[in-house]
């Protein structure tokens, strides 16, 4: 049987001082003199005393834990975002509890309920591409747990979020192709109800209008973002009655699936049909085929800003500050051109 862990009560008894004095001394409270602090800390070290975190959390009504829910932890985009989240959280002595929805709306709901039971102080989330009902987010906010959305955000009002300017990014991507002489440009978009899909469509329309070209909705094909869905989308564009010479894809993964299919159909990549994408994944330029350019969405910075925003909300909550305003940060995107 292991030895009994020393307690604050034991330290107080040995030094003949109150338990509250020991607690304040261990936390460097200004009301405790240097000599007492030194005696308490030396004895605590000698006894190998470790604070009871559960008791501390109960007293402070916080667990110093942030819940983070992402579609897929394996994606390079989200692994970069996690790094940004953890770098900020660790500096503020917060622990990060991770969960992946795997783009499953029901799994997303289950993870949220689990994190609530574990009493996380707040949650950062990039929602599933299949999430169209937002009731679980409303319940979460009603429970008093601050929520910050990032990257893939719900089409809701009065929410806190960090996002990349995808309208501007799409204007840049489409304009890049137009300036290179392309006039019939297809767009492989994401699920129709996804907010990010609407932003891409808006940017596409703006770019076409700026170059005084007629907007053709039949050149926009929605995909469920699976390999099969992306291949069906590019097949439809390649068989379009108008000869498509360039395609903007929802992200780099969709671009890779689309290019693989096009290559199998004897289409010369970035010659017969040029591709532009989003995400700027580091691996893309090392592959056999890569898009001509990709929109940088700054995942690390999004993660950083989302965590800073959540910590600020938690601080205001702790100080009982009433603030019903919504925090919003839009990060500029920019197009990165690749050498062909």
GROMACS .gro file of C-alpha atoms in nm:
model
  340
    1UNK     CA    1   0.000   0.000   0.000
    2UNK     CA    2   0.136   0.345  -0.095
    3UNK     CA    3   0.212   0.602   0.175
    4UNK     CA    4  -0.059   0.856   0.253
    5UNK     CA    5  -0.018   1.181   0.062
    6UNK     CA    6   0.070   1.480   0.284
    7UNK     CA    7  -0.196   1.750   0.318
    8UNK     CA    8  -0.216   2.121   0.394
    9UNK     CA    9  -0.356   2.025   0.733
   10UNK     CA   10  -0.038   1.830   0.819
   11UNK     CA   11   0.187   2.121   0.713
   12UNK     CA   12  -0.022   2.361   0.927
   13UNK     CA   13   0.001   2.130   1.229
   14UNK     CA   14   0.379   2.092   1.204
   15UNK     CA   15   0.435   2.467   1.174
   16UNK     CA   16   0.165   2.554   1.428
   17UNK     CA   17  -0.014   2.790   1.190
   18UNK     CA   18  -0.362   2.794   1.037
   19UNK     CA   19  -0.461   2.594   0.728
   20UNK     CA   20  -0.565   2.916   0.552
   21UNK     CA   21  -0.217   3.064   0.614
   22UNK     CA   22  -0.055   2.757   0.455
   23UNK     CA   23  -0.285   2.784   0.154
   24UNK     CA   24  -0.209   3.153   0.106
   25UNK     CA   25   0.164   3.095   0.149
   26UNK     CA   26   0.166   2.822  -0.117
   27UNK     CA   27  -0.010   3.062  -0.354
   28UNK     CA   28   0.225   3.356  -0.276
   29UNK     CA   29  -0.054   3.567  -0.129
   30UNK     CA   30   0.061   3.922  -0.052
   31UNK     CA   31  -0.079   3.906   0.303
   32UNK     CA   32   0.174   3.637   0.405
   33UNK     CA   33   0.526   3.739   0.507
   34UNK     CA   34   0.836   3.611   0.327
   35UNK     CA   35   0.961   3.412   0.630
   36UNK     CA   36   0.631   3.222   0.663
   37UNK     CA   37   0.616   3.158   0.289
   38UNK     CA   38   0.969   3.016   0.295
   39UNK     CA   39   0.898   2.787   0.595
   40UNK     CA   40   0.577   2.656   0.436
   41UNK     CA   41   0.732   2.591   0.095
   42UNK     CA   42   1.040   2.423   0.239
   43UNK     CA   43   0.830   2.185   0.449
   44UNK     CA   44   0.596   2.120   0.154
   45UNK     CA   45   0.898   2.027  -0.057
   46UNK     CA   46   1.040   1.806   0.219
   47UNK     CA   47   0.709   1.622   0.256
   48UNK     CA   48   0.669   1.603  -0.126
   49UNK     CA   49   0.334   1.773  -0.096
   50UNK     CA   50   0.127   1.798  -0.415
   51UNK     CA   51  -0.181   2.021  -0.431
   52UNK     CA   52  -0.521   1.857  -0.464
   53UNK     CA   53  -0.624   1.987  -0.807
   54UNK     CA   54  -0.980   1.865  -0.771
   55UNK     CA   55  -1.023   2.068  -0.452
   56UNK     CA   56  -0.866   2.374  -0.614
   57UNK     CA   57  -1.091   2.346  -0.917
   58UNK     CA   58  -1.397   2.307  -0.696
   59UNK     CA   59  -1.301   2.616  -0.498
   60UNK     CA   60  -1.232   2.825  -0.807
   61UNK     CA   61  -1.529   2.682  -1.000
   62UNK     CA   62  -1.311   2.613  -1.300
   63UNK     CA   63  -1.107   2.320  -1.431
   64UNK     CA   64  -0.855   2.511  -1.647
   65UNK     CA   65  -0.954   2.279  -1.931
   66UNK     CA   66  -1.054   2.385  -2.282
   67UNK     CA   67  -1.248   2.147  -2.505
   68UNK     CA   68  -1.153   2.146  -2.874
   69UNK     CA   69  -1.367   1.968  -3.135
   70UNK     CA   70  -1.238   1.926  -3.490
   71UNK     CA   71  -1.356   1.721  -3.789
   72UNK     CA   72  -1.033   1.521  -3.830
   73UNK     CA   73  -0.720   1.543  -3.614
   74UNK     CA   74  -0.518   1.375  -3.892
   75UNK     CA   75  -0.568   1.659  -4.141
   76UNK     CA   76  -0.264   1.887  -4.169
   77UNK     CA   77  -0.486   2.193  -4.157
   78UNK     CA   78  -0.628   2.098  -3.818
   79UNK     CA   79  -0.299   1.971  -3.675
   80UNK     CA   80  -0.159   2.319  -3.745
   81UNK     CA   81  -0.464   2.478  -3.580
   82UNK     CA   82  -0.415   2.255  -3.273
   83UNK     CA   83  -0.057   2.378  -3.241
   84UNK     CA   84  -0.182   2.737  -3.233
   85UNK     CA   85  -0.449   2.647  -2.976
   86UNK     CA   86  -0.209   2.459  -2.747
   87UNK     CA   87   0.064   2.724  -2.764
   88UNK     CA   88  -0.175   2.987  -2.628
   89UNK     CA   89  -0.350   2.754  -2.381
   90UNK     CA   90  -0.029   2.622  -2.223
   91UNK     CA   91   0.101   2.975  -2.162
   92UNK     CA   92  -0.215   3.041  -1.961
   93UNK     CA   93  -0.183   2.706  -1.779
   94UNK     CA   94  -0.485   2.550  -1.949
   95UNK     CA   95  -0.513   2.188  -2.057
   96UNK     CA   96  -0.661   2.107  -2.398
   97UNK     CA   97  -0.912   1.821  -2.428
   98UNK     CA   98  -0.942   1.708  -2.792
   99UNK     CA   99  -1.227   1.537  -2.975
  100UNK     CA  100  -1.288   1.465  -3.343
  101UNK     CA  101  -1.635   1.465  -3.496
  102UNK     CA  102  -1.520   1.285  -3.814
  103UNK     CA  103  -1.768   1.511  -3.993
  104UNK     CA  104  -2.054   1.332  -3.816
  105UNK     CA  105  -2.315   1.569  -3.670
  106UNK     CA  106  -2.439   1.315  -3.413
  107UNK     CA  107  -2.086   1.240  -3.298
  108UNK     CA  108  -2.029   1.616  -3.265
  109UNK     CA  109  -2.332   1.643  -3.035
  110UNK     CA  110  -2.212   1.348  -2.826
  111UNK     CA  111  -1.865   1.499  -2.780
  112UNK     CA  112  -2.016   1.829  -2.668
  113UNK     CA  113  -2.228   1.652  -2.405
  114UNK     CA  114  -1.924   1.454  -2.286
  115UNK     CA  115  -1.715   1.769  -2.254
  116UNK     CA  116  -1.994   1.937  -2.057
  117UNK     CA  117  -1.991   1.642  -1.813
  118UNK     CA  118  -1.614   1.683  -1.776
  119UNK     CA  119  -1.680   2.047  -1.685
  120UNK     CA  120  -1.461   2.209  -1.947
  121UNK     CA  121  -1.444   2.586  -1.896
  122UNK     CA  122  -1.503   2.662  -2.264
  123UNK     CA  123  -1.511   2.504  -2.609
  124UNK     CA  124  -1.345   2.580  -2.943
  125UNK     CA  125  -1.501   2.408  -3.241
  126UNK     CA  126  -1.481   2.378  -3.618
  127UNK     CA  127  -1.816   2.224  -3.703
  128UNK     CA  128  -1.887   1.911  -3.906
  129UNK     CA  129  -1.965   1.966  -4.274
  130UNK     CA  130  -2.291   1.775  -4.217
  131UNK     CA  131  -2.409   1.991  -3.925
  132UNK     CA  132  -2.720   2.180  -4.030
  133UNK     CA  133  -2.914   2.182  -3.701
  134UNK     CA  134  -2.758   2.412  -3.442
  135UNK     CA  135  -2.977   2.337  -3.140
  136UNK     CA  136  -2.691   2.168  -2.953
  137UNK     CA  137  -2.488   2.489  -2.981
  138UNK     CA  138  -2.777   2.693  -2.841
  139UNK     CA  139  -2.807   2.453  -2.546
  140UNK     CA  140  -2.433   2.478  -2.489
  141UNK     CA  141  -2.447   2.857  -2.476
  142UNK     CA  142  -2.749   2.847  -2.244
  143UNK     CA  143  -2.549   2.629  -2.004
  144UNK     CA  144  -2.306   2.919  -1.956
  145UNK     CA  145  -2.008   2.755  -2.131
  146UNK     CA  146  -1.845   3.004  -2.373
  147UNK     CA  147  -1.807   2.874  -2.730
  148UNK     CA  148  -1.574   3.004  -3.000
  149UNK     CA  149  -1.612   2.874  -3.357
  150UNK     CA  150  -1.332   2.881  -3.610
  151UNK     CA  151  -1.271   2.794  -3.976
  152UNK     CA  152  -1.597   2.609  -4.044
  153UNK     CA  153  -1.859   2.814  -3.860
  154UNK     CA  154  -2.238   2.778  -3.836
  155UNK     CA  155  -2.471   3.021  -4.008
  156UNK     CA  156  -2.589   3.166  -3.676
  157UNK     CA  157  -2.618   3.517  -3.538
  158UNK     CA  158  -2.459   3.642  -3.215
  159UNK     CA  159  -2.175   3.389  -3.205
  160UNK     CA  160  -1.806   3.428  -3.128
  161UNK     CA  161  -1.585   3.318  -3.415
  162UNK     CA  162  -1.254   3.339  -3.597
  163UNK     CA  163  -1.255   3.275  -3.970
  164UNK     CA  164  -1.057   3.329  -4.284
  165UNK     CA  165  -1.198   3.564  -4.548
  166UNK     CA  166  -1.303   3.302  -4.800
  167UNK     CA  167  -1.489   3.550  -5.020
  168UNK     CA  168  -1.168   3.746  -5.074
  169UNK     CA  169  -0.971   3.422  -5.117
  170UNK     CA  170  -1.209   3.301  -5.387
  171UNK     CA  171  -1.193   3.634  -5.568
  172UNK     CA  172  -0.813   3.602  -5.571
  173UNK     CA  173  -0.823   3.239  -5.690
  174UNK     CA  174  -1.072   3.304  -5.968
  175UNK     CA  175  -0.905   3.629  -6.075
  176UNK     CA  176  -0.570   3.447  -6.097
  177UNK     CA  177  -0.719   3.210  -6.353
  178UNK     CA  178  -0.895   3.488  -6.541
  179UNK     CA  179  -0.570   3.684  -6.568
  180UNK     CA  180  -0.409   3.373  -6.713
  181UNK     CA  181  -0.658   3.373  -6.999
  182UNK     CA  182  -0.922   3.133  -6.873
  183UNK     CA  183  -1.283   3.228  -6.938
  184UNK     CA  184  -1.476   2.908  -6.863
  185UNK     CA  185  -1.395   2.830  -6.501
  186UNK     CA  186  -1.565   2.560  -6.297
  187UNK     CA  187  -1.602   2.554  -5.919
  188UNK     CA  188  -1.613   2.230  -5.719
  189UNK     CA  189  -1.785   2.360  -5.408
  190UNK     CA  190  -1.865   2.192  -5.078
  191UNK     CA  191  -2.209   2.087  -4.948
  192UNK     CA  192  -2.471   2.343  -5.049
  193UNK     CA  193  -2.583   2.426  -4.694
  194UNK     CA  194  -2.228   2.478  -4.567
  195UNK     CA  195  -2.159   2.844  -4.487
  196UNK     CA  196  -1.808   2.815  -4.636
  197UNK     CA  197  -1.962   2.695  -4.964
  198UNK     CA  198  -2.181   3.006  -4.982
  199UNK     CA  199  -1.873   3.224  -4.928
  200UNK     CA  200  -1.685   3.054  -5.211
  201UNK     CA  201  -1.981   3.093  -5.446
  202UNK     CA  202  -2.009   3.461  -5.355
  203UNK     CA  203  -1.638   3.518  -5.424
  204UNK     CA  204  -1.664   3.335  -5.756
  205UNK     CA  205  -1.956   3.553  -5.866
  206UNK     CA  206  -1.777   3.873  -5.762
  207UNK     CA  207  -1.465   3.778  -5.960
  208UNK     CA  208  -1.666   3.699  -6.273
  209UNK     CA  209  -1.857   4.026  -6.241
  210UNK     CA  210  -1.533   4.226  -6.195
  211UNK     CA  211  -1.406   4.084  -6.524
  212UNK     CA  212  -1.741   4.152  -6.693
  213UNK     CA  213  -1.816   3.788  -6.755
  214UNK     CA  214  -2.161   3.633  -6.730
  215UNK     CA  215  -2.215   3.417  -6.423
  216UNK     CA  216  -2.307   3.061  -6.521
  217UNK     CA  217  -2.447   2.866  -6.220
  218UNK     CA  218  -2.412   2.535  -6.410
  219UNK     CA  219  -2.033   2.572  -6.372
  220UNK     CA  220  -2.066   2.533  -5.994
  221UNK     CA  221  -2.092   2.170  -5.883
  222UNK     CA  222  -2.140   2.072  -5.519
  223UNK     CA  223  -1.950   1.781  -5.365
  224UNK     CA  224  -1.987   1.605  -5.030
  225UNK     CA  225  -1.605   1.633  -5.016
  226UNK     CA  226  -1.550   1.257  -5.027
  227UNK     CA  227  -1.319   1.111  -5.292
  228UNK     CA  228  -1.616   0.973  -5.484
  229UNK     CA  229  -1.806   1.300  -5.453
  230UNK     CA  230  -1.511   1.502  -5.582
  231UNK     CA  231  -1.460   1.265  -5.876
  232UNK     CA  232  -1.827   1.292  -5.974
  233UNK     CA  233  -1.801   1.671  -5.957
  234UNK     CA  234  -1.493   1.695  -6.179
  235UNK     CA  235  -1.644   1.444  -6.422
  236UNK     CA  236  -1.950   1.667  -6.456
  237UNK     CA  237  -1.734   1.971  -6.525
  238UNK     CA  238  -1.512   1.790  -6.777
  239UNK     CA  239  -1.827   1.680  -6.964
  240UNK     CA  240  -1.985   2.027  -6.950
  241UNK     CA  241  -2.123   2.158  -7.280
  242UNK     CA  242  -1.885   2.451  -7.248
  243UNK     CA  243  -1.518   2.357  -7.255
  244UNK     CA  244  -1.391   2.410  -6.900
  245UNK     CA  245  -1.022   2.509  -6.899
  246UNK     CA  246  -0.980   2.576  -6.526
  247UNK     CA  247  -1.133   2.457  -6.199
  248UNK     CA  248  -1.133   2.604  -5.849
  249UNK     CA  249  -1.169   2.326  -5.590
  250UNK     CA  250  -1.302   2.346  -5.233
  251UNK     CA  251  -0.966   2.248  -5.078
  252UNK     CA  252  -0.636   2.075  -5.159
  253UNK     CA  253  -0.775   1.729  -5.081
  254UNK     CA  254  -1.057   1.780  -5.332
  255UNK     CA  255  -0.800   1.912  -5.583
  256UNK     CA  256  -0.587   1.599  -5.548
  257UNK     CA  257  -0.887   1.369  -5.601
  258UNK     CA  258  -1.005   1.577  -5.897
  259UNK     CA  259  -0.660   1.584  -6.060
  260UNK     CA  260  -0.618   1.211  -6.013
  261UNK     CA  261  -0.948   1.148  -6.191
  262UNK     CA  262  -0.867   1.397  -6.469
  263UNK     CA  263  -0.525   1.237  -6.523
  264UNK     CA  264  -0.691   0.896  -6.561
  265UNK     CA  265  -0.909   1.050  -6.835
  266UNK     CA  266  -0.595   1.159  -7.026
  267UNK     CA  267  -0.644   1.524  -6.931
  268UNK     CA  268  -0.310   1.709  -6.907
  269UNK     CA  269  -0.307   1.862  -6.559
  270UNK     CA  270  -0.251   2.240  -6.555
  271UNK     CA  271  -0.232   2.235  -6.935
  272UNK     CA  272  -0.565   2.112  -7.069
  273UNK     CA  273  -0.730   2.202  -6.738
  274UNK     CA  274  -0.571   2.417  -6.466
  275UNK     CA  275  -0.651   2.379  -6.097
  276UNK     CA  276  -0.652   2.627  -5.810
  277UNK     CA  277  -0.741   2.531  -5.454
  278UNK     CA  278  -0.749   2.627  -5.084
  279UNK     CA  279  -0.550   2.535  -4.769
  280UNK     CA  280  -0.193   2.560  -4.903
  281UNK     CA  281  -0.099   2.224  -4.751
  282UNK     CA  282   0.282   2.183  -4.728
  283UNK     CA  283   0.273   1.839  -4.890
  284UNK     CA  284   0.102   1.952  -5.212
  285UNK     CA  285   0.404   2.092  -5.395
  286UNK     CA  286   0.595   1.765  -5.343
  287UNK     CA  287   0.339   1.550  -5.523
  288UNK     CA  288   0.331   1.451  -5.890
  289UNK     CA  289   0.050   1.695  -5.955
  290UNK     CA  290  -0.033   2.005  -5.756
  291UNK     CA  291  -0.270   2.298  -5.810
  292UNK     CA  292  -0.123   2.604  -5.979
  293UNK     CA  293  -0.203   2.800  -5.663
  294UNK     CA  294  -0.376   2.758  -5.329
  295UNK     CA  295  -0.544   3.001  -5.090
  296UNK     CA  296  -0.363   3.022  -4.754
  297UNK     CA  297  -0.619   2.998  -4.471
  298UNK     CA  298  -0.376   3.050  -4.179
  299UNK     CA  299  -0.488   2.759  -3.955
  300UNK     CA  300  -0.221   2.821  -3.688
  301UNK     CA  301  -0.323   3.187  -3.657
  302UNK     CA  302  -0.692   3.091  -3.649
  303UNK     CA  303  -0.618   2.852  -3.362
  304UNK     CA  304  -0.422   3.118  -3.174
  305UNK     CA  305  -0.687   3.386  -3.211
  306UNK     CA  306  -0.972   3.149  -3.123
  307UNK     CA  307  -0.796   3.052  -2.798
  308UNK     CA  308  -0.713   3.411  -2.707
  309UNK     CA  309  -1.077   3.500  -2.768
  310UNK     CA  310  -1.201   3.214  -2.548
  311UNK     CA  311  -0.962   3.304  -2.265
  312UNK     CA  312  -1.086   3.663  -2.277
  313UNK     CA  313  -1.446   3.542  -2.255
  314UNK     CA  314  -1.355   3.320  -1.958
  315UNK     CA  315  -1.185   3.613  -1.784
  316UNK     CA  316  -1.494   3.830  -1.828
  317UNK     CA  317  -1.712   3.548  -1.698
  318UNK     CA  318  -1.489   3.512  -1.390
  319UNK     CA  319  -1.512   3.886  -1.325
  320UNK     CA  320  -1.892   3.874  -1.370
  321UNK     CA  321  -1.877   4.129  -1.650
  322UNK     CA  322  -2.200   4.148  -1.849
  323UNK     CA  323  -2.114   4.168  -2.218
  324UNK     CA  324  -2.365   4.047  -2.476
  325UNK     CA  325  -2.159   4.153  -2.776
  326UNK     CA  326  -2.025   3.894  -3.017
  327UNK     CA  327  -1.652   3.866  -3.083
  328UNK     CA  328  -1.557   3.827  -3.449
  329UNK     CA  329  -1.216   3.809  -3.615
  330UNK     CA  330  -1.182   3.779  -3.992
  331UNK     CA  331  -0.830   3.690  -4.106
  332UNK     CA  332  -0.723   3.793  -4.454
  333UNK     CA  333  -0.648   3.509  -4.692
  334UNK     CA  334  -0.392   3.524  -4.971
  335UNK     CA  335  -0.317   3.320  -5.279
  336UNK     CA  336   0.008   3.122  -5.289
  337UNK     CA  337   0.134   3.040  -5.639
  338UNK     CA  338   0.330   2.718  -5.694
  339UNK     CA  339   0.613   2.666  -5.939
  340UNK     CA  340   0.506   2.432  -6.218
   0.00000   0.00000   0.00000
